C-alpha cells in the first residue's frame, strides 16, 4: 500500500471499486478501474461519491482490449481477476503496453492448479456452474444466477430452432467451453456431420461474456505467459 503514494494505478477487474477507492485515499495520484460489467462500474462510481473520493475513474470495458492506449501507469493490479479473463495472453499484452518502464504488475489469485485440494473443491463449483445443481455444502452465492448450459441452450435454439430432443441435448453438452459465434458454428457442424469439434481443455466458460469461472492457474505456466509479454516475475 505504501508504494501507491503519488503513483498512477490501473485496477483491471476492479469489481465494485473498493480497492481503487482505498488506494486513492492512501495517496495515489490517479486511479483508474476497469471492469466488464456495467452494474459493477455504476456501483463503484456511487461508492466513490459516497466516500467523497475524487480522481478515481471507472470504465466499463474488456481486459482483452484495455481502453487506455494513450495512458501509462506506474502500477497495474489484477486482484482475483486474471483467472476469469477469457484470453489472458491478450490481457497481459495490453497490460504490458500501458505499464511505464520499470512499472509494477501486481497479480493476486487465491487459486493454484498445482494444489490438489483446490482442484477437488473447484470441481464442485465448475460442475454446479454448468448444471445449476448445487452439491451439499455449496451455497448458491458461489455460482451464477443462470447455469451455463441453459445459456447455451438458448443460443443454440436461436441458431437452430428446429433442433430438439437428443440432438439438442448433444449440442448443449458438446459446446461446453465454446462461446459467442463459435456455438452457432458448432451447431452447423453438427447439422452437416453429426459431430462437434471442441478443442477447449477447460470448459467452464460463460457462453456469452467469454469469462471463465476461475480458470485453474499454474504458477509456472503463468510465469511463461508473463515472459512472452515482456513482463518479468
PDB file of N, CA and C in Angstrom, residues 5 11 62 80 95 112 126 165 174 179 229:
ATOM      1  N   UNK A   5       1.619   5.728  -3.009  1.00  0.00           N
ATOM      2  CA  UNK A   5       1.695   7.180  -2.821  1.00  0.00           C
ATOM      3  C   UNK A   5       2.289   7.873  -4.040  1.00  0.00           C
ATOM      4  N   UNK A  11      -6.530  -0.616 -12.018  1.00  0.00           N
ATOM      5  CA  UNK A  11      -7.057  -1.835 -11.405  1.00  0.00           C
ATOM      6  C   UNK A  11      -7.882  -2.581 -12.451  1.00  0.00           C
ATOM      7  N   UNK A  62     -13.260  -4.225 -21.750  1.00  0.00           N
ATOM      8  CA  UNK A  62     -12.716  -5.589 -21.765  1.00  0.00           C
ATOM      9  C   UNK A  62     -11.226  -5.570 -21.478  1.00  0.00           C
ATOM     10  N   UNK A  80      -7.522 -11.187  -8.031  1.00  0.00           N
ATOM     11  CA  UNK A  80      -8.564 -12.213  -8.196  1.00  0.00           C
ATOM     12  C   UNK A  80      -9.384 -11.998  -9.462  1.00  0.00           C
ATOM     13  N   UNK A  95      -1.727  -5.064 -20.784  1.00  0.00           N
ATOM     14  CA  UNK A  95      -1.176  -4.514 -19.544  1.00  0.00           C
ATOM     15  C   UNK A  95       0.273  -4.076 -19.756  1.00  0.00           C
ATOM     16  N   UNK A 112      -4.564 -22.204  -7.160  1.00  0.00           N
ATOM     17  CA  UNK A 112      -3.313 -22.778  -7.647  1.00  0.00           C
ATOM     18  C   UNK A 112      -3.615 -24.187  -8.139  1.00  0.00           C
ATOM     19  N   UNK A 126     -17.346 -25.771 -10.551  1.00  0.00           N
ATOM     20  CA  UNK A 126     -17.404 -25.815 -12.014  1.00  0.00           C
ATOM     21  C   UNK A 126     -18.613 -26.621 -12.493  1.00  0.00           C
ATOM     22  N   UNK A 165     -34.845 -32.557 -28.734  1.00  0.00           N
ATOM     23  CA  UNK A 165     -34.590 -33.893 -28.216  1.00  0.00           C
ATOM     24  C   UNK A 165     -33.122 -34.203 -27.997  1.00  0.00           C
ATOM     25  N   UNK A 174     -21.925 -30.799 -25.867  1.00  0.00           N
ATOM     26  CA  UNK A 174     -20.655 -30.780 -26.593  1.00  0.00           C
ATOM     27  C   UNK A 174     -20.144 -29.374 -26.902  1.00  0.00           C
ATOM     28  N   UNK A 179     -17.972 -20.265 -27.043  1.00  0.00           N
ATOM     29  CA  UNK A 179     -18.633 -19.002 -26.725  1.00  0.00           C
ATOM     30  C   UNK A 179     -18.958 -18.236 -27.995  1.00  0.00           C
ATOM     31  N   UNK A 229       5.093 -11.629 -22.793  1.00  0.00           N
ATOM     32  CA  UNK A 229       4.624 -10.245 -22.941  1.00  0.00           C
ATOM     33  C   UNK A 229       5.658  -9.239 -22.446  1.00  0.00           C
TER      34      UNK A 229
END
